[in-house]
XYZ file of C-alpha atoms in Angstrom:
165
model
C -5.669 81.191 289.481
C -5.353 78.790 286.577
C -5.001 81.980 283.818
C -2.848 83.126 285.317
C 0.129 80.819 285.381
C -0.013 80.513 281.890
C -0.913 83.168 280.079
C -2.442 83.805 276.730
C 0.152 83.953 273.631
C 0.608 87.804 272.091
C -2.009 87.718 268.730
C -0.283 89.301 265.955
C -1.619 92.388 266.005
C -3.261 94.697 268.167
C -6.828 94.771 268.445
C -7.611 98.156 269.086
C -10.959 100.086 268.019
C -8.848 102.555 265.226
C -6.890 100.267 263.608
C -9.813 97.411 263.176
C -10.350 98.155 259.384
C -6.737 96.978 259.204
C -7.325 94.291 261.644
C -10.020 93.681 258.785
C -8.284 93.896 255.956
C -5.414 91.290 257.897
C -8.098 89.005 258.550
C -9.523 89.256 254.718
C -6.487 88.810 253.259
C -4.997 85.498 255.197
C -8.318 84.131 254.315
C -7.526 84.342 251.150
C -4.053 83.454 250.426
C -5.471 80.164 252.286
C -8.102 80.130 250.126
C -5.727 80.272 247.079
C -3.694 77.702 249.208
C -6.577 74.836 249.151
C -6.836 75.798 245.416
C -3.819 75.520 244.635
C -3.874 71.916 246.034
C -6.892 71.309 244.924
C -5.571 71.850 241.112
C -2.691 69.831 242.187
C -4.680 66.755 243.642
C -6.759 66.828 239.729
C -3.671 66.636 238.137
C -2.213 64.089 240.133
C -6.040 62.526 239.753
C -5.333 63.028 235.164
C -1.740 61.633 235.635
C -2.493 58.628 237.857
C -4.958 58.277 235.369
C -2.763 57.641 232.235
C -3.264 53.945 230.815
C -0.704 51.659 229.439
C 0.688 51.537 226.199
C 0.263 48.798 224.123
C 1.106 47.716 220.903
C -0.962 47.743 217.637
C -1.052 46.381 214.319
C -2.191 47.711 211.395
C -4.770 46.013 209.378
C -3.807 47.220 205.714
C -0.108 46.908 205.990
C 0.704 45.563 209.423
C 2.812 48.127 211.027
C 3.209 47.928 214.602
C 2.309 51.052 216.681
C 2.383 51.736 220.049
C -0.983 52.923 221.602
C -3.460 53.573 224.451
C -6.225 51.568 224.844
C -8.382 55.046 224.379
C -6.591 55.731 220.793
C -6.834 52.536 219.438
C -10.379 51.902 220.003
C -10.937 55.439 218.700
C -9.381 54.497 215.791
C -11.274 51.489 215.911
C -14.782 53.065 215.932
C -13.336 55.576 212.784
C -12.518 52.580 210.690
C -15.181 49.790 210.760
C -13.220 47.859 213.537
C -10.050 47.687 212.296
C -6.903 49.225 213.340
C -5.230 51.375 210.528
C -1.895 53.369 211.060
C -1.551 57.178 210.384
C -0.235 56.123 207.217
C -2.737 54.080 205.490
C -5.760 55.476 207.736
C -4.834 58.663 204.991
C -4.656 56.981 201.989
C -8.958 55.486 202.953
C -9.363 58.802 203.985
C -8.333 60.354 200.242
C -10.256 57.426 198.552
C -13.684 58.238 200.643
C -13.198 61.642 199.982
C -11.916 61.642 196.418
C -15.962 59.383 195.045
C -18.305 59.398 197.813
C -19.621 56.898 196.663
C -17.144 53.988 197.337
C -17.819 53.092 201.223
C -14.842 53.052 204.094
C -15.447 49.628 203.944
C -14.208 49.229 200.560
C -12.064 51.837 200.918
C -10.454 49.903 203.418
C -10.651 46.464 201.256
C -9.349 48.116 198.668
C -6.190 49.704 200.446
C -6.057 46.625 202.320
C -5.466 44.274 198.789
C -2.871 47.183 197.497
C -0.381 46.454 200.731
C -0.815 42.984 200.590
C -0.186 42.850 196.779
C 2.920 45.391 197.433
C 4.296 43.037 200.504
C 3.746 40.050 198.305
C 6.072 41.046 195.388
C 7.594 44.150 195.870
C 9.737 44.077 199.281
C 10.561 40.563 198.481
C 12.058 41.077 194.839
C 12.434 44.754 194.218
C 14.088 43.838 191.210
C 11.102 41.591 190.188
C 8.645 44.131 190.255
C 11.057 46.625 188.648
C 11.134 44.569 186.032
C 6.868 43.427 185.986
C 6.493 47.715 185.948
C 8.049 48.362 182.995
C 6.408 45.318 180.963
C 3.131 46.620 182.513
C 4.575 50.577 180.902
C 5.700 48.727 178.100
C 1.896 47.103 177.370
C 0.006 50.496 178.128
C 2.394 52.647 175.038
C 1.626 49.737 172.635
C -1.403 49.497 172.842
C -1.605 53.681 172.901
C 0.125 53.095 169.917
C -1.963 50.586 168.563
C -5.140 53.172 168.952
C -3.496 56.232 167.244
C -2.445 54.023 164.346
C -5.773 52.427 164.265
C -7.960 55.687 163.832
C -5.159 57.316 161.758
C -5.870 54.467 159.254
C -8.919 54.138 159.921
C -9.354 58.207 158.618
C -7.097 57.857 155.608
C -9.385 55.190 154.052
C -12.210 57.471 154.643
C -11.311 59.917 153.310
C -9.367 58.215 150.624
C -12.231 55.944 147.702
């Protein structure tokens, strides 16, 4: 009696013995579409988790040259692990790698200290007074040139003294 008052809604496809293979195929397609949607939804959730896990950026100062960069804490930690617990900017890291690669006897700490000393000397002289730095560099070049001339002259004088008794 109650069923007569509320008829069941019609199915989207008729159920017959002849079309049962078609119905099964439609059902498989529907299940496949639903599973694709679930997979897409799951991928979106994973992406949101990854994007939500992106860390805030903090400022790191290079231990050699003093340059400051904005980096994530994960990157800062990775760099510190490679360079004896010190954060080094990209340019300084390349110089240190070059120095270590050129002579394998040089330890990472020694290469870092050497480059840091060079940067500190550069920042103390060249950046503060470029004209004085140029003058000092020219003075060093002149000294080397004079030393080279003296060594060449002493060799030639020695050879002349030996050849003439």
